mmCIF file of C-alpha atoms and ligand atoms in Angstrom:
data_model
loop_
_atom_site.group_PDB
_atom_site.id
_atom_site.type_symbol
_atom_site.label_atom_id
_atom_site.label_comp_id
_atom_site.label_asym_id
_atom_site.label_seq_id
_atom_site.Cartn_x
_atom_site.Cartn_y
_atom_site.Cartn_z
ATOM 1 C CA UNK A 474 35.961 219.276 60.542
ATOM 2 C CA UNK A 475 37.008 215.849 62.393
ATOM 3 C CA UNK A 476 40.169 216.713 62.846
ATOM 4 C CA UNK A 477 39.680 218.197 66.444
ATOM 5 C CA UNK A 478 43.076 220.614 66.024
ATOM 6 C CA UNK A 479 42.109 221.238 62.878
ATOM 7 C CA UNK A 480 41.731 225.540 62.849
ATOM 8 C CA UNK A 481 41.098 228.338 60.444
ATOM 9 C CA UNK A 482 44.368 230.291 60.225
ATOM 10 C CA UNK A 483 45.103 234.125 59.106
ATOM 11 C CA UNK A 484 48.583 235.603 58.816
ATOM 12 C CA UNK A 485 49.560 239.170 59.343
ATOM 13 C CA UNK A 486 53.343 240.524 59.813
ATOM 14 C CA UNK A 487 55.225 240.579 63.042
ATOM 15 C CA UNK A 488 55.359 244.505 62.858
ATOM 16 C CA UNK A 489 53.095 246.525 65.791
ATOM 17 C CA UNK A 490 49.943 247.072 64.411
ATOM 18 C CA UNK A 491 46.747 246.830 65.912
ATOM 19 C CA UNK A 492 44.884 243.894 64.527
ATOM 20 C CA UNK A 493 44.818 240.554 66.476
ATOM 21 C CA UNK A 494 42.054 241.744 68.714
ATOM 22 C CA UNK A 495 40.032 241.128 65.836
ATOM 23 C CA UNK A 496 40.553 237.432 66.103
ATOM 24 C CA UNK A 497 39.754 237.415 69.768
ATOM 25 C CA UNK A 498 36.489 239.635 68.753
ATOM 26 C CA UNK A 499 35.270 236.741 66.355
ATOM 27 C CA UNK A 500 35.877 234.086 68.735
ATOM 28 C CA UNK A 501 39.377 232.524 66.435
ATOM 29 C CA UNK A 502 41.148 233.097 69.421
ATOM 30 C CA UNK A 503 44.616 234.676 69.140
ATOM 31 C CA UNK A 504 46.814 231.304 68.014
ATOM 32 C CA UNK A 505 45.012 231.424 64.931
ATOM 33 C CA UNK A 506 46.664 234.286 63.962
ATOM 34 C CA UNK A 507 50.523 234.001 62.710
ATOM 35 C CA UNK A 508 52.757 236.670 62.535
ATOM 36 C CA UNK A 509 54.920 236.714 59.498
ATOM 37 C CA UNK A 510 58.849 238.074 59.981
ATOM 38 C CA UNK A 511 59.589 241.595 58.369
ATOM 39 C CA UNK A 512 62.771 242.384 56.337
ATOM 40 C CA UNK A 513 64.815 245.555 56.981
ATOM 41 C CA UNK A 514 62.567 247.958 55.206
ATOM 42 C CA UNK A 515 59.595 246.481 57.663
ATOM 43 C CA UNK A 516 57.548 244.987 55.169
ATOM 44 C CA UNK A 517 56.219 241.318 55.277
ATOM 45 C CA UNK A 518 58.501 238.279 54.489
ATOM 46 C CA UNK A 519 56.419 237.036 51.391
ATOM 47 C CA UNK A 520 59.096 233.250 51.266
ATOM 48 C CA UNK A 521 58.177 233.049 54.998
ATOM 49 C CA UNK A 522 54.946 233.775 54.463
ATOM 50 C CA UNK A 523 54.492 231.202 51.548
ATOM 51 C CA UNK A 524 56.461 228.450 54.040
ATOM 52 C CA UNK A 525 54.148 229.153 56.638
ATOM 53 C CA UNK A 526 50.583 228.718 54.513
ATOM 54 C CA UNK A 527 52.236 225.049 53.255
ATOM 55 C CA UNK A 528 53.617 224.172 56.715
ATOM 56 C CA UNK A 529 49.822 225.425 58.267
ATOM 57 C CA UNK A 530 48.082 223.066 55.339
ATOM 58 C CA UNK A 531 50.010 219.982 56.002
ATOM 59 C CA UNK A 532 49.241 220.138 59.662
ATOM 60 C CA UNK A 533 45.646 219.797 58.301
ATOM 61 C CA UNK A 534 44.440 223.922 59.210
ATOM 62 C CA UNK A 535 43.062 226.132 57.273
ATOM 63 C CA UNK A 536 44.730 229.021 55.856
ATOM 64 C CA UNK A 537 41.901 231.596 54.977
ATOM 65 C CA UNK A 538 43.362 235.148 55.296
ATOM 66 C CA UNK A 539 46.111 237.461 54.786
ATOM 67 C CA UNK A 540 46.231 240.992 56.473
ATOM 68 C CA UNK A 541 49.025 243.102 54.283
ATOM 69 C CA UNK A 542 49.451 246.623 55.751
ATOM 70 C CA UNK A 543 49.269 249.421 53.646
ATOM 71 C CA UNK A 544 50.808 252.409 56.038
ATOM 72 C CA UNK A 545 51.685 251.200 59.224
ATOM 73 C CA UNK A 546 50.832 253.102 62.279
ATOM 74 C CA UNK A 547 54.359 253.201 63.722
ATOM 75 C CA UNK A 548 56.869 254.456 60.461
ATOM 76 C CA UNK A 549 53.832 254.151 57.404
ATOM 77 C CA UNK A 550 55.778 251.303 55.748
ATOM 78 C CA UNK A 551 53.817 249.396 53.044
ATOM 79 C CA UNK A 552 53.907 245.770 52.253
ATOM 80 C CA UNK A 553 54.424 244.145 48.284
ATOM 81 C CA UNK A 554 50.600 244.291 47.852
ATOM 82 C CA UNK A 555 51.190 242.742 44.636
ATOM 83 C CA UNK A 556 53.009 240.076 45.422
ATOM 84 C CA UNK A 557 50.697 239.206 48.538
ATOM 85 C CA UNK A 558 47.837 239.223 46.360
ATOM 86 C CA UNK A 559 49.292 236.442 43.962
ATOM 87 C CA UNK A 560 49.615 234.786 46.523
ATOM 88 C CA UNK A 561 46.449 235.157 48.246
ATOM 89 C CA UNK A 562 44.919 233.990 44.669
ATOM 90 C CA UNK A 563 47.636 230.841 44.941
ATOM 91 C CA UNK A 564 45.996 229.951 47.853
ATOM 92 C CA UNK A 565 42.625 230.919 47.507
ATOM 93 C CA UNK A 566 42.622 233.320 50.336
ATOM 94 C CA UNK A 567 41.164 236.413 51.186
ATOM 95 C CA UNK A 568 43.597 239.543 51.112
ATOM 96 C CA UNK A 569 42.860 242.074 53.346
ATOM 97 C CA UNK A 570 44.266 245.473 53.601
ATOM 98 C CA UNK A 571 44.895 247.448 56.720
ATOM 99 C CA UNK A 572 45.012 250.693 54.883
ATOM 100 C CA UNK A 573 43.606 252.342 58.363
ATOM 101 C CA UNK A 574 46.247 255.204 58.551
ATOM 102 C CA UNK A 575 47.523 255.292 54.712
ATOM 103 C CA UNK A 576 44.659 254.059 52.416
ATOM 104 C CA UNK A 577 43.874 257.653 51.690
ATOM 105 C CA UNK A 578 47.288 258.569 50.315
ATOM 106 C CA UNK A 579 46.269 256.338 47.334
ATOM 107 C CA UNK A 580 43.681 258.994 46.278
ATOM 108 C CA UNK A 581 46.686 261.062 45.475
ATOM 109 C CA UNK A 582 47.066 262.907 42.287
ATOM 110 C CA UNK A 583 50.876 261.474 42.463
ATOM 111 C CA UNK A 584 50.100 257.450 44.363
ATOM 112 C CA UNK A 585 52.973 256.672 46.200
ATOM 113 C CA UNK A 586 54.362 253.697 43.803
ATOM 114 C CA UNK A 587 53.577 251.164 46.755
ATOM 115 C CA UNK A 588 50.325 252.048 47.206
ATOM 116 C CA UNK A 589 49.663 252.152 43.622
ATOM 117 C CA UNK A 590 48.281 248.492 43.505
ATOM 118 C CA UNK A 591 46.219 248.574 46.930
ATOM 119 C CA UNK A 592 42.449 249.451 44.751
ATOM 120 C CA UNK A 593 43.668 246.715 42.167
ATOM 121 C CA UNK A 594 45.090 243.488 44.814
ATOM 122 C CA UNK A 595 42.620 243.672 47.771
ATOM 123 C CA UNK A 596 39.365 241.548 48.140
ATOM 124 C CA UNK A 597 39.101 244.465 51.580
ATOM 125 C CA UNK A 598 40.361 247.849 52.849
ATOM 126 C CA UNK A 599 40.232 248.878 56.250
ATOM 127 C CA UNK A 600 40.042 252.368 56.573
ATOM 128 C CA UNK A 601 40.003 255.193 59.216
ATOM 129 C CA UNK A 602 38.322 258.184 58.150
ATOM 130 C CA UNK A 603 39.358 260.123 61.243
ATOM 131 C CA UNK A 604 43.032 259.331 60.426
ATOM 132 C CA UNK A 605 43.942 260.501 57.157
ATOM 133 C CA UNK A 606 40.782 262.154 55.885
ATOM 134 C CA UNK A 607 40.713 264.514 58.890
ATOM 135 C CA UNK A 608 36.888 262.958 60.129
ATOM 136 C CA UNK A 609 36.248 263.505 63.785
ATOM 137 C CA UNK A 610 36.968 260.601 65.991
ATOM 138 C CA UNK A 611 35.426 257.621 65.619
ATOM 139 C CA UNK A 612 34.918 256.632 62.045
ATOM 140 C CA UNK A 613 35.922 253.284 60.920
ATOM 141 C CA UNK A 614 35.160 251.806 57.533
ATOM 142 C CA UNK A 615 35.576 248.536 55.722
ATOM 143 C CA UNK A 616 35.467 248.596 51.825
ATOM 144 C CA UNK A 617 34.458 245.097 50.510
ATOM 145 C CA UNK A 618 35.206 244.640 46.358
ATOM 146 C CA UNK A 619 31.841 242.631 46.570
ATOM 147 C CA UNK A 620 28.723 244.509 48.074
ATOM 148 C CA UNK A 621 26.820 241.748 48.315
ATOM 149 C CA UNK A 622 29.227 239.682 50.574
ATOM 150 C CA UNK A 623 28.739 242.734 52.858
ATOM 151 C CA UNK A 624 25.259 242.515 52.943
ATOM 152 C CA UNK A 625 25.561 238.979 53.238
ATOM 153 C CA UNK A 626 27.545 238.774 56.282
ATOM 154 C CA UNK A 627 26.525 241.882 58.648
ATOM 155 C CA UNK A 628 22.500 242.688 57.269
ATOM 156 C CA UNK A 629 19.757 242.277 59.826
ATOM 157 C CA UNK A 630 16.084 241.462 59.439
ATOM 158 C CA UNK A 631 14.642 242.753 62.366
ATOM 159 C CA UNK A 632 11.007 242.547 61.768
ATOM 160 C CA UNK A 633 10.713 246.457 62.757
ATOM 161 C CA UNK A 634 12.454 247.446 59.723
ATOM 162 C CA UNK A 635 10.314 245.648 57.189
ATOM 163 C CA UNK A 636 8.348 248.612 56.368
ATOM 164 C CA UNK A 637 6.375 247.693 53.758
ATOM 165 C CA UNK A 638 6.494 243.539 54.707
ATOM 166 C CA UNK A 639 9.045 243.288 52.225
ATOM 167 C CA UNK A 640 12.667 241.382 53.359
ATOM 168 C CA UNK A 641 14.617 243.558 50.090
ATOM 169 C CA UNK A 642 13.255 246.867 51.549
ATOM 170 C CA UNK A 643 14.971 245.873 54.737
ATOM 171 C CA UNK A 644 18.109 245.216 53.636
ATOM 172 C CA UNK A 645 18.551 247.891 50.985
ATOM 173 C CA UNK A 646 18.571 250.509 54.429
ATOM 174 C CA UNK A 647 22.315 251.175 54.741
ATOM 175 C CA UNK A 648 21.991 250.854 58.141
ATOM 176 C CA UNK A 649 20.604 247.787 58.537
ATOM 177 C CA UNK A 650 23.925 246.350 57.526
ATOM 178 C CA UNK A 651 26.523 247.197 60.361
ATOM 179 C CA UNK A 652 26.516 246.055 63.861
ATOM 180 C CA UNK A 653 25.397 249.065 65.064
ATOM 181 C CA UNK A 654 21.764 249.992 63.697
ATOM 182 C CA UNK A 655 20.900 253.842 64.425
ATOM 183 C CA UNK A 656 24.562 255.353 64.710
ATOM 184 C CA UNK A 657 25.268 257.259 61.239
ATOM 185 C CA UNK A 658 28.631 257.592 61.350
ATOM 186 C CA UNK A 659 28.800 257.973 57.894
ATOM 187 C CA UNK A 660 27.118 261.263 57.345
ATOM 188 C CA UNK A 661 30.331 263.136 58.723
ATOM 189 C CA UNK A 662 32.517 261.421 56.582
ATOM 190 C CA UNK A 663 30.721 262.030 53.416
ATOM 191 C CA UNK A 664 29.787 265.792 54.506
ATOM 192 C CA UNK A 665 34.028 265.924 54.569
ATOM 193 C CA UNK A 666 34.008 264.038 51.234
ATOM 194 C CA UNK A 667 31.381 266.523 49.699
ATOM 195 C CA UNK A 668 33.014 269.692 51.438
ATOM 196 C CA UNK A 669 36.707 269.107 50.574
ATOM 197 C CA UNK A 670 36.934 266.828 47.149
ATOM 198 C CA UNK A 671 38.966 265.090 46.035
ATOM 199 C CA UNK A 672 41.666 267.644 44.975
ATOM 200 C CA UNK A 673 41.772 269.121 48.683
ATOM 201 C CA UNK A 674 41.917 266.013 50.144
ATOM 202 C CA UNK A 675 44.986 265.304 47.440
ATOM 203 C CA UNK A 676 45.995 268.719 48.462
ATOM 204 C CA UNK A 677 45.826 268.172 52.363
ATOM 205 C CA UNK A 678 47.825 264.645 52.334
ATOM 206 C CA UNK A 679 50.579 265.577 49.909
ATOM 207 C CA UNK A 680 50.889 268.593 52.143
ATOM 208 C CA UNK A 681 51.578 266.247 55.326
ATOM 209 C CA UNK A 682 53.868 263.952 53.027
ATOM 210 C CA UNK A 683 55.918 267.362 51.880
ATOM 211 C CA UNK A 684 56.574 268.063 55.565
ATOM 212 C CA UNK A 685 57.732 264.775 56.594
ATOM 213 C CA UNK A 686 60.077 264.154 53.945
ATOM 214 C CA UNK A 687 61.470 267.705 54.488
ATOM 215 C CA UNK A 688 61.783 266.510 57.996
ATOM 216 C CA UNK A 689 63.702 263.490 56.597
ATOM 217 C CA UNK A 690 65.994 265.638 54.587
ATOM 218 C CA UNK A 691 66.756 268.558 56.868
ATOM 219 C CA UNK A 692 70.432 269.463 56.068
ATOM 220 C CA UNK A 693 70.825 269.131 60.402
ATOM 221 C CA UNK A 694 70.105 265.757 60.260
ATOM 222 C CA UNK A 695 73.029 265.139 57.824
ATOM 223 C CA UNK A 696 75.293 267.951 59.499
ATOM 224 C CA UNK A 697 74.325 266.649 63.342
ATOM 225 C CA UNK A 698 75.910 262.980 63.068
ATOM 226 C CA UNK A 699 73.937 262.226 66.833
ATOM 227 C CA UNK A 700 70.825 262.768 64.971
ATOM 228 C CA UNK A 701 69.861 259.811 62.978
ATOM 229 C CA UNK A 702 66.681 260.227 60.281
ATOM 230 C CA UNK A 703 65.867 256.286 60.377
ATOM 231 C CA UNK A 704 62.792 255.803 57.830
ATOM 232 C CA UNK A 705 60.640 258.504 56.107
ATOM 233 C CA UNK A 706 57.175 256.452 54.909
ATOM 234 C CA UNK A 707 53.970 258.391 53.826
ATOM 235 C CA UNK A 708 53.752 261.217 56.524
ATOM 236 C CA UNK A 709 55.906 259.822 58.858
ATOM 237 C CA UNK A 710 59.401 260.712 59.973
ATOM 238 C CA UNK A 711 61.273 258.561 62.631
ATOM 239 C CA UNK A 712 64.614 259.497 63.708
ATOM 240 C CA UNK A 713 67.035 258.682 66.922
ATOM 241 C CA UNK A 714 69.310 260.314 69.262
ATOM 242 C CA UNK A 715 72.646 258.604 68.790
ATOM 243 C CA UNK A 716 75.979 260.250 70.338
ATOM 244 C CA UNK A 717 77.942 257.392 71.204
ATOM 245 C CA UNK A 718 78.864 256.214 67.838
ATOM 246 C CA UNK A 719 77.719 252.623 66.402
ATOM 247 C CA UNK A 720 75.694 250.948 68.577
ATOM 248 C CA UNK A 721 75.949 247.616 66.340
ATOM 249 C CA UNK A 722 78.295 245.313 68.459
ATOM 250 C CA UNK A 723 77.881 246.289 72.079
ATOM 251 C CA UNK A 724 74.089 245.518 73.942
ATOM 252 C CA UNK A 725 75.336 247.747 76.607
ATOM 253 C CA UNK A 726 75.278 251.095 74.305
ATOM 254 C CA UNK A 727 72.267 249.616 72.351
ATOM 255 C CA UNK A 728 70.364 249.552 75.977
ATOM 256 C CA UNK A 729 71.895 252.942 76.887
ATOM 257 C CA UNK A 730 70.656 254.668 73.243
ATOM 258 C CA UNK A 731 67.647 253.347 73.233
ATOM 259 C CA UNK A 732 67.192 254.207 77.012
ATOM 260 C CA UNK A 733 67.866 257.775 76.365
ATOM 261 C CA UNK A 734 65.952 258.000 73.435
ATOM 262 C CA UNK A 735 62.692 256.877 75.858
ATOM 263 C CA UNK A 736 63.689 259.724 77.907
ATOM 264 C CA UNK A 737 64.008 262.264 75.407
ATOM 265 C CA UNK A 738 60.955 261.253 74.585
ATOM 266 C CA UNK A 739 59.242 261.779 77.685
ATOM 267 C CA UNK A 740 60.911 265.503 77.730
ATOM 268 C CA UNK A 741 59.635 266.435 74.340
ATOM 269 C CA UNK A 742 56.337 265.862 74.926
ATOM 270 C CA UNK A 743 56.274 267.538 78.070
ATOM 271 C CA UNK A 744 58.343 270.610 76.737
ATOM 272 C CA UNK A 745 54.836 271.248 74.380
ATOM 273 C CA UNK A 746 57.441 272.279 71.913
ATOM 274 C CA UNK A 747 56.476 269.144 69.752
ATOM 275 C CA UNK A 748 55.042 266.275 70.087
ATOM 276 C CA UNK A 749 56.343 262.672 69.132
ATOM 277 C CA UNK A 750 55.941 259.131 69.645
ATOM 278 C CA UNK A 751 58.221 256.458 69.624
ATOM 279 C CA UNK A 752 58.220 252.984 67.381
ATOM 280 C CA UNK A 753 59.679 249.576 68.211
ATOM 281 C CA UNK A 754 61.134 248.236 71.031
ATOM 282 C CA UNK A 755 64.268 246.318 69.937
ATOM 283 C CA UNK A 756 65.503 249.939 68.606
ATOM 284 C CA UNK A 757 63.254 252.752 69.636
ATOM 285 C CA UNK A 758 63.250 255.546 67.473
ATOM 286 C CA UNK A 759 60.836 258.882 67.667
ATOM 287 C CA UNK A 760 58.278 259.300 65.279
ATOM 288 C CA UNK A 761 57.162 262.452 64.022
ATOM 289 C CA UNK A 762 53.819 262.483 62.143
ATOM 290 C CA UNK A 763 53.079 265.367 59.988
ATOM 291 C CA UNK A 764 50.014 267.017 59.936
ATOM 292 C CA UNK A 765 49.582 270.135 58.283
ATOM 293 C CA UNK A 766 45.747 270.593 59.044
ATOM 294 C CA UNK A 767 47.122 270.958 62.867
ATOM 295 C CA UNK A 768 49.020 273.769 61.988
ATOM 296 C CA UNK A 769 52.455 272.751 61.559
ATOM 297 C CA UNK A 770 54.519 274.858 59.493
ATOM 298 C CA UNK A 771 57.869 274.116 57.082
ATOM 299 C CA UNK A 772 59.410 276.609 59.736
ATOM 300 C CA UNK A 773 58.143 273.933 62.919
ATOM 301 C CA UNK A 774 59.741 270.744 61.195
ATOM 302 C CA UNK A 775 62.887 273.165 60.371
ATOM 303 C CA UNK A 776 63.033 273.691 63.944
ATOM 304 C CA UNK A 777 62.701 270.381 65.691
ATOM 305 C CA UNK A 778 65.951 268.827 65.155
ATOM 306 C CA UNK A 779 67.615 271.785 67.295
ATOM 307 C CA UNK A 780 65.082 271.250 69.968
ATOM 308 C CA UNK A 781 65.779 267.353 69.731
ATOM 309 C CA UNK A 782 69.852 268.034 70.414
ATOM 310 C CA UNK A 783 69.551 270.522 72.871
ATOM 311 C CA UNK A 784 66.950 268.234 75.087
ATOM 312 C CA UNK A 785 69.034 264.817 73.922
ATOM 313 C CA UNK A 786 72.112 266.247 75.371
ATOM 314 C CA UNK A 787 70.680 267.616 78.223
ATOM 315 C CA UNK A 788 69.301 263.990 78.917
ATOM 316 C CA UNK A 789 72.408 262.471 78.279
ATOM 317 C CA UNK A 790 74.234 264.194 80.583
ATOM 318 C CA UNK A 791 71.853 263.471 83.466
ATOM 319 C CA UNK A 792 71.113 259.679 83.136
ATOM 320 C CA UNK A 793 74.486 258.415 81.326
ATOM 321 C CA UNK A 794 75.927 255.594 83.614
ATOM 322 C CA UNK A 795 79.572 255.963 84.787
ATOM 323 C CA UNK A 796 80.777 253.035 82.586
ATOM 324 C CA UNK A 797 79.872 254.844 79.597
ATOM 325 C CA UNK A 798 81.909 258.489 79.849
ATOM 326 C CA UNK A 799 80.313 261.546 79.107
ATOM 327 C CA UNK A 800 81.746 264.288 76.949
ATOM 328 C CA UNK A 801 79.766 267.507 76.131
HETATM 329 C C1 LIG B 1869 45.166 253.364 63.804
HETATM 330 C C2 LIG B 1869 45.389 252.076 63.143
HETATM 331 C C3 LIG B 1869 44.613 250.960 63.467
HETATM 332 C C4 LIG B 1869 43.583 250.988 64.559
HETATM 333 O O1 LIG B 1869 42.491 251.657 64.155
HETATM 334 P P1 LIG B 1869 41.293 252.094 65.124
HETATM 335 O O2 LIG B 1869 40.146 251.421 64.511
HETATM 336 O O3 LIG B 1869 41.243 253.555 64.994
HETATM 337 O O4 LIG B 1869 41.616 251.641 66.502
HETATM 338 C C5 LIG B 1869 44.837 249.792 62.766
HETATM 339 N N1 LIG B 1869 45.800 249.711 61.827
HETATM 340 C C6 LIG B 1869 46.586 250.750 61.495
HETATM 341 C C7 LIG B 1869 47.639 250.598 60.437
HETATM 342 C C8 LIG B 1869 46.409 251.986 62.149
HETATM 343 O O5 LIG B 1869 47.196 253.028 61.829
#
């Protein structure tokens, strides 16, 4: 390490995940993390990624990791987890998985076909169990293809621990390998595990994936043209508010839509009728996450695009500027 500018690189997409903290947390400092451009359906630009890992080596840095997302917190889009793992292997670098939100949807009886390769192509998964396998808040996990790197990396030797003066004994105690020492947070996800099974977990997600694509296909979102279904990914649905026609070539009505759709927003979640989020900035849609284990019904999803219009137009009217006329 001469080279005094000389730094360990990872690359992750551009799209809003949570992540980069990460970097901060193990002292690489956020510029050595590069964020890789997304094509239309959101999913990492492998060529731009490729240019950037050459471009990165001939400065004299060194590339070391690649965080694909497998689900994404804002629509659930997955990357080419094939394709990133040849190149990870190109490159000899590690391929991580942010699976935190979908990773469990590849326990499926029917995989989604992107997910099908995440088991196969990553040398880690990240993985919340109190996302997608319905755990109580907080339980984070890290899968790791080899153990032993695991214990490698994160196992402690406190001299308490060495029960019978033996180092082995130590490390073999599952929780002598995380950060934290005494918190099990693992008992209440493998309690779930042993409760539910794999078939009701199977059950549970495909259930949430069933609502969200009939949210996706309600007939009012094709019969409604103002009501735009924009991406349908794992159990998410995102969809915009759109009465004034294309909002391609003029900023003005791209501000204004995505404006009102902040709004509407706002007033759905405070209606408690539903509740939604939003994703992206440079065109803000709502997102709808289905969740079946919360109680919502076939006849709830049926129901929100209604309840969208009537509190869309009722926005509209009251914040549309005057250079942009308003007809009911
Ligand atoms: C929720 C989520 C995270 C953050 O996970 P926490 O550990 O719960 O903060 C990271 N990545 C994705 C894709 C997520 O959905």
């Amino acid at each position: 390490m001469s080279d005094r500018n000389q730094r360990l690189i990872a690359y992750r997409s551009e799209k809003p995940t949570p992540g980069s903290i990460l970097a901060e947390l193990f002292g690489l400092g956020a510029n050595a993390v590069r964020k890789i451009g997304v094509n239309a359906h959101q999913q990492i630009d492998i060529a731009a990624l490729e240019e950037a890992i050459s471009a990165n080596r001939a400065a004299g840095h060194l590339p070391f990791l690649v965080v694909g997302t497998a689900g994404t917190t804002s629509t659930g889009a997955i990357d080419p987890l094939p394709e990133l793992a040849a190149l990870c292997r190109k490159y000899a670098l590690w391929f991580h998985v942010d699976g935190a939100y979908g990773a469990p949807a590849h326990g499926l009886t029917r995989c989604p076909r992107r997910l099908a390769w995440l088991a196969g192509a990553a040398d880690s998964i990240a993985l919340d169990p109190h996302k997608w396998l319905y755990s109580p808040l907080e339980a984070g996990c890290a899968l790791v293809r080899d153990p032993h790197l695991l214990q490698a990396t994160f196992s402690h030797h406190p001299t308490y621990y060495n029960f019978n003066g033996s180092r082995k004994c130590a490390t073999q105690l599952p929780r002598v390998w995380p950060p934290k020492f005494t918190q099990l947070h693992a008992l209440k996800v493998w309690l779930g595990l042993r409760q539910v099974g794999r078939a009701g977990y199977s059950q549970m997600i495909g259930d949430d994936i069933a609502l969200a694509q009939a949210l996706y296909l309600t007939r009012q979102f094709a019969r409604i043209r103002k009501l735009q279904a924009v991406t349908q990914h794992l159990s998410i649905t995102t969809f915009r508010f759109v009465p004034l026609g294309s909002t391609r070539n003029n900023r003005q009505v791209a501000a204004y839509v995505n404006k009102l759709n902040e709004e509407l927003l706002n007033r759905l979640q405070k209606s408690g009728e539903a509740f939604v989020e939003c994703r992206g900035r440079r065109q803000l849609s709502l997102h709808a996450l289905a969740s079946s284990t919360s109680g919502t019904t076939l006849a709830d999803v049926e129901a929100l695009p209604a309840l969208v219009l009537r509190l869309g137009r009722q926005v509209d009217a009251e914040i549309r500027p005057h250079f942009l006329p308003y007809h009911a």
